[in-house]
mmCIF file of C-alpha atoms in Angstrom:
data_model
loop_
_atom_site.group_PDB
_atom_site.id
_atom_site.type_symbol
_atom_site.label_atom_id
_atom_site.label_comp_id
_atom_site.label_asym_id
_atom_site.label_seq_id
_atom_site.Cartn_x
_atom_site.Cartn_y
_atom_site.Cartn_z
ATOM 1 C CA UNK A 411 -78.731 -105.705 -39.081
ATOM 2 C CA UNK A 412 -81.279 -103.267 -40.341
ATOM 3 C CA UNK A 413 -80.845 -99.974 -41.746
ATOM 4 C CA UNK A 414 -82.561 -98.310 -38.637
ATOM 5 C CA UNK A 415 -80.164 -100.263 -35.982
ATOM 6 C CA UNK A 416 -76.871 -99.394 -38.839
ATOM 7 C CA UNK A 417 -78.059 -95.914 -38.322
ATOM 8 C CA UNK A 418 -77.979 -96.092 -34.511
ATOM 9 C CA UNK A 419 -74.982 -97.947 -34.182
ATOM 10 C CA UNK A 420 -73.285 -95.374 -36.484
ATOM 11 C CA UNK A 421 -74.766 -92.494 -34.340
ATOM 12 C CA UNK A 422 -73.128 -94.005 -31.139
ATOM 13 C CA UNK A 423 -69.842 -94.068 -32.335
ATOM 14 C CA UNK A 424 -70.103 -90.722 -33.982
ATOM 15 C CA UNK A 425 -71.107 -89.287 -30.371
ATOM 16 C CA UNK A 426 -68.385 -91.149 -28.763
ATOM 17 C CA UNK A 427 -65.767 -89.917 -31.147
ATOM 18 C CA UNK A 428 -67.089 -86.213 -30.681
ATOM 19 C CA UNK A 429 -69.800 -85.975 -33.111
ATOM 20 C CA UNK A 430 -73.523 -85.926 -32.463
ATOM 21 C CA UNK A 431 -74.625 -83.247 -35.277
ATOM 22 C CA UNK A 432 -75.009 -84.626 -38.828
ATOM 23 C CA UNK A 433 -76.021 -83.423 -42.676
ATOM 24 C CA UNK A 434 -77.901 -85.872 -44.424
ATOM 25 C CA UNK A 435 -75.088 -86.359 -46.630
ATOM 26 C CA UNK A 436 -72.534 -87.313 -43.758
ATOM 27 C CA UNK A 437 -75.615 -89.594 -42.309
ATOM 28 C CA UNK A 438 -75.546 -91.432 -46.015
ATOM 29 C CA UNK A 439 -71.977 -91.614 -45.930
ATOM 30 C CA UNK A 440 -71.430 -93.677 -42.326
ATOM 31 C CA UNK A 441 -74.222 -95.686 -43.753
ATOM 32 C CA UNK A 442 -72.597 -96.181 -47.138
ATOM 33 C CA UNK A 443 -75.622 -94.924 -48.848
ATOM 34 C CA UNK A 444 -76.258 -92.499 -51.916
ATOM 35 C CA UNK A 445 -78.123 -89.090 -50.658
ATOM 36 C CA UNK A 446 -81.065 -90.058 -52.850
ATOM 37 C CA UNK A 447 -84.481 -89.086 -52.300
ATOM 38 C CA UNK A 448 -85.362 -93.006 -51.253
ATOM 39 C CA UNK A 449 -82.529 -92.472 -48.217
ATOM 40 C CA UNK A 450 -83.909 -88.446 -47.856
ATOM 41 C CA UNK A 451 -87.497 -90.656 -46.882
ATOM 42 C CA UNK A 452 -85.565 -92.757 -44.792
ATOM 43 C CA UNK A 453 -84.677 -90.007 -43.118
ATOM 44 C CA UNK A 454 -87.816 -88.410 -42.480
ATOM 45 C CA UNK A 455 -89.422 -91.780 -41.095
ATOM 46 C CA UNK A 456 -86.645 -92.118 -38.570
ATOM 47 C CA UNK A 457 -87.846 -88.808 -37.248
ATOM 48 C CA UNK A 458 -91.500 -89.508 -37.477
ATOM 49 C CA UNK A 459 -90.588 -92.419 -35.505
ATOM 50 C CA UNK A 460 -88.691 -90.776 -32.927
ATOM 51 C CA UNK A 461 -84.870 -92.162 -33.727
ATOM 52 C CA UNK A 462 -83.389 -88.910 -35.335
ATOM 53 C CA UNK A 463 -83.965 -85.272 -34.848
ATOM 54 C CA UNK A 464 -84.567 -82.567 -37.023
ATOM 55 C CA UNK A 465 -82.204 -79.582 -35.949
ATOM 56 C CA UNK A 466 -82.199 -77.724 -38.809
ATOM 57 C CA UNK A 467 -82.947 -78.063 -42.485
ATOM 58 C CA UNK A 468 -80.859 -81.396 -43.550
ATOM 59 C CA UNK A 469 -78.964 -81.499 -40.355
ATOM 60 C CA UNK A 470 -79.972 -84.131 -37.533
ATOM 61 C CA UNK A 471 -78.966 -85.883 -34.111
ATOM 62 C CA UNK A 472 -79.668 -88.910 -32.837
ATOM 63 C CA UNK A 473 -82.404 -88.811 -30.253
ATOM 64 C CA UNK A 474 -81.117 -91.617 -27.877
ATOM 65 C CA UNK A 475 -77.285 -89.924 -28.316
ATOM 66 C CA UNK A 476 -77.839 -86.462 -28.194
ATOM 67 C CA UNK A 477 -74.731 -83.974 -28.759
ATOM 68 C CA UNK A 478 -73.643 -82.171 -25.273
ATOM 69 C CA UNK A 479 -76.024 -79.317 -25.342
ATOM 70 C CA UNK A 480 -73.696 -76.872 -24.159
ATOM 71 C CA UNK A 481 -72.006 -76.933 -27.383
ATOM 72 C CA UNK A 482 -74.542 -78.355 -30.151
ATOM 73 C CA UNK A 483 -75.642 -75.170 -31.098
ATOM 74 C CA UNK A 484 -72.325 -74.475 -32.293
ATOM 75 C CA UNK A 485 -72.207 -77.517 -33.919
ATOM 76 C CA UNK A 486 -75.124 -76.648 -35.562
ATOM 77 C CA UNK A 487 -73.482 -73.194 -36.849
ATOM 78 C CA UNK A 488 -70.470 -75.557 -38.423
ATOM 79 C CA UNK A 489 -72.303 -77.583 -40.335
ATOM 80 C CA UNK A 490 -74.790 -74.494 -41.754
ATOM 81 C CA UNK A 491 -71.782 -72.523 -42.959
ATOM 82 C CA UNK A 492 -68.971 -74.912 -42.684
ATOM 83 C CA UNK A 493 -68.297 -73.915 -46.037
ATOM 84 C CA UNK A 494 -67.241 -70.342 -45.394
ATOM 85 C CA UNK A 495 -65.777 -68.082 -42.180
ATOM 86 C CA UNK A 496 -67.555 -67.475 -39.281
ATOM 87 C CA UNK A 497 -67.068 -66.028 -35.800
ATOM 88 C CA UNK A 498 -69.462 -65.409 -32.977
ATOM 89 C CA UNK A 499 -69.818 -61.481 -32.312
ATOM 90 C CA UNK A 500 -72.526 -58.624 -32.200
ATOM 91 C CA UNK A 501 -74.664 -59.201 -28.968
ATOM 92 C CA UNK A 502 -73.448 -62.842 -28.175
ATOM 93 C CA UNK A 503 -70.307 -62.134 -28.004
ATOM 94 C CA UNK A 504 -70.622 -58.229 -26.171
ATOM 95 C CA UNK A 505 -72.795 -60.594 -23.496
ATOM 96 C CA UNK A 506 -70.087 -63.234 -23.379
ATOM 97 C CA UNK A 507 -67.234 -60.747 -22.153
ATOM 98 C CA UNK A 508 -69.672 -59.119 -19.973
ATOM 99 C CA UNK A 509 -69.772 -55.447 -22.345
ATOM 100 C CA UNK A 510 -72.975 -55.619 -22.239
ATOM 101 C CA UNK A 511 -75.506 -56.542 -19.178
ATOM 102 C CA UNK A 512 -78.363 -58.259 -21.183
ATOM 103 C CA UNK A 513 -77.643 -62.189 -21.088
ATOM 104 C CA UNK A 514 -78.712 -62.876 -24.816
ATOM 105 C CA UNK A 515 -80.924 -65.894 -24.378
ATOM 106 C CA UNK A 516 -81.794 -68.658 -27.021
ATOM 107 C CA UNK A 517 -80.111 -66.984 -30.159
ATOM 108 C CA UNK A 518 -76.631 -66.706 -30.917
ATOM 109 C CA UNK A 519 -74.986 -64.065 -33.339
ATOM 110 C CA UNK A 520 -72.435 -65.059 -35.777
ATOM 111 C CA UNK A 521 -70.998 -62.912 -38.508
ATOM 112 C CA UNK A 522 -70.572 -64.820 -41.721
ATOM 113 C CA UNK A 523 -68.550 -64.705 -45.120
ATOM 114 C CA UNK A 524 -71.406 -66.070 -46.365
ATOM 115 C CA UNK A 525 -75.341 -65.428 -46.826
ATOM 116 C CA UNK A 526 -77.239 -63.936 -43.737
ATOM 117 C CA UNK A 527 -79.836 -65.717 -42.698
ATOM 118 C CA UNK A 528 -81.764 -66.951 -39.518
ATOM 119 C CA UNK A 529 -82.190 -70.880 -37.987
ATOM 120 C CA UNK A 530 -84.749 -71.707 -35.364
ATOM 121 C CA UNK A 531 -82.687 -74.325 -33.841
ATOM 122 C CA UNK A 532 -84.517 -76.672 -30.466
ATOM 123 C CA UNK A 533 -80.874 -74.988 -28.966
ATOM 124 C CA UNK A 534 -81.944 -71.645 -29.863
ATOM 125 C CA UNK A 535 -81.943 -69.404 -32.888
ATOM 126 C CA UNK A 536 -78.916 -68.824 -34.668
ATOM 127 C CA UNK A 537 -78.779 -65.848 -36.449
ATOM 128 C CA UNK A 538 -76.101 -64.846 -39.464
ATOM 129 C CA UNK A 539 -74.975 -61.689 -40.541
ATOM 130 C CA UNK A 540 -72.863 -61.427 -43.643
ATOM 131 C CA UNK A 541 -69.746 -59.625 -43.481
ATOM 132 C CA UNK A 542 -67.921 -57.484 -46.365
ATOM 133 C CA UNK A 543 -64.242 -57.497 -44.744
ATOM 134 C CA UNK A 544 -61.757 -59.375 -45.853
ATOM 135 C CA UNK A 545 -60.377 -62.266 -43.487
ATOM 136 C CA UNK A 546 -57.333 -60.099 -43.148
ATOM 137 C CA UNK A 547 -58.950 -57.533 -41.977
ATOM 138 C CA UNK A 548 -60.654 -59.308 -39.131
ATOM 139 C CA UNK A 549 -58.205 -61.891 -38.339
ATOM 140 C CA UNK A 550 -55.959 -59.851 -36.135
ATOM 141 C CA UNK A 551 -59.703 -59.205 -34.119
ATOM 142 C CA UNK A 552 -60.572 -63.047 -32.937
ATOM 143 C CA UNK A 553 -59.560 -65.617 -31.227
ATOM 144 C CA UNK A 554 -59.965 -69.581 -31.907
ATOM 145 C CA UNK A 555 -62.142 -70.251 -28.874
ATOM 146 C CA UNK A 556 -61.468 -74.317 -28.677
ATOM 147 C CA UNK A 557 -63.857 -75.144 -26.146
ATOM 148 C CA UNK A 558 -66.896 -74.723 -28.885
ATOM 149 C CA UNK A 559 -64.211 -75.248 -32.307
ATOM 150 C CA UNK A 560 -65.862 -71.603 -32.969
ATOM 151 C CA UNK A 561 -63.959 -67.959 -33.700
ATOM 152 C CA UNK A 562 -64.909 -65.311 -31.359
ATOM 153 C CA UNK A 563 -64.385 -61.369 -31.664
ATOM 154 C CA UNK A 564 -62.305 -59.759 -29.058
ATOM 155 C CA UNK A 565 -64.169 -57.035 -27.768
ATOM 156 C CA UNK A 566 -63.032 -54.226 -30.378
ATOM 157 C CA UNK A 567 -64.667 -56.052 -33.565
ATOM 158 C CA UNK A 568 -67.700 -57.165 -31.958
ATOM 159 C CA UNK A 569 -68.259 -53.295 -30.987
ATOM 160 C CA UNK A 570 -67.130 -52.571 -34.655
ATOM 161 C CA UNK A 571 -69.756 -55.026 -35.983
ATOM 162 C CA UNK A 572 -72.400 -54.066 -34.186
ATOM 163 C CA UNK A 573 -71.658 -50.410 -35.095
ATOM 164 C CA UNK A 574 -71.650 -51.713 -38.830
ATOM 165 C CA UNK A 575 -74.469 -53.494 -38.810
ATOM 166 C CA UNK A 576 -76.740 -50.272 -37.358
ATOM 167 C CA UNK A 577 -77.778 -52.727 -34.277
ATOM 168 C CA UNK A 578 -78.737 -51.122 -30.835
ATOM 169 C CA UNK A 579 -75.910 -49.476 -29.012
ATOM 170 C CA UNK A 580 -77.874 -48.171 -25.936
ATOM 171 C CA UNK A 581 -77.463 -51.581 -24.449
ATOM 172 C CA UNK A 582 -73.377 -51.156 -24.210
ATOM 173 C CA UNK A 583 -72.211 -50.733 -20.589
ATOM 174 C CA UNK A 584 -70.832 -46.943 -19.886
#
């Protein structure tokens, strides 16, 4: 079997067992490769030739098993900042519960424990906001939202954030 139809099979079963959103590094692992830079060009010919992906920097799905796209942009968030707490809130979340009227489109709003930063994703743009509050402070203020594995803010800290943050607050519903 060839490292290209390894990587497929691999992908399939990932899917099937819930995957379907991958770093490089888990991709090397279900391959039982090393991360080097000869499986990093690996990598980049399987998207050149149309097998894999690109959703982000170092993160990839297959294109012939593609993660349900109702929830791979939150996939997506996971394995950006897997490393540290996040919760959807500001605008996504206000649009969610219906506080606000705008339906935010293509971009999602997550507030982070770690760095800000912004992802053009093909699912949309996902864009980070670091937070200062300790986990105790905001823990009492989400919810585990199990559908998408994701935190949300109840109502109260997503108005709070978006206060903090100095974002527009003409949009909230009177």
């Amino acid at each position: 079997m060839s490292k290209k139809e390894k990587l497929l099979s691999a992908l399939s079963h990932a899917t099937k067992a819930g995957g379907g959103v991958h770093t490089a590094a888990e991709i090397a692992f279900m391959l039982s490769e090393k991360h080097t830079p000869a499986f990093t060009k690996f990598l980049t010919d399987c998207v050149k030739k149309g097998v894999l992906r690109r959703v982000a920097t170092g993160i990839f799905e297959s294109t012939i098993t593609p993660p349900d796209g109702s929830t791979a942009i939150y996939k997506i968030v996971n394995k950006l900042r897997g490393d540290v707490f996040n919760y959807i809130s500001l605008e996504s979340q206000l649009s969610y519960t219906g506080d606000i009227s705008q339906i935010v489109m293509d971009r999602l709003t997550v507030m982070t424990k770690g760095r800000s930063g912004i992802f053009s994703t093909p699912y949309g743009v996902i864009e980070f906001t670091h937070t200062k509050k300790t986990i105790e402070t905001i823990a009492p203020n989400i919810y585990f939202d199990s559908d998408i594995k994701m935190y949300r803010a109840k109502t109260p800290q997503a108005l709070i954030d978006l206060k903090n943050c100095n974002r527009n607050l003409h949009m909230l519903e009177a």
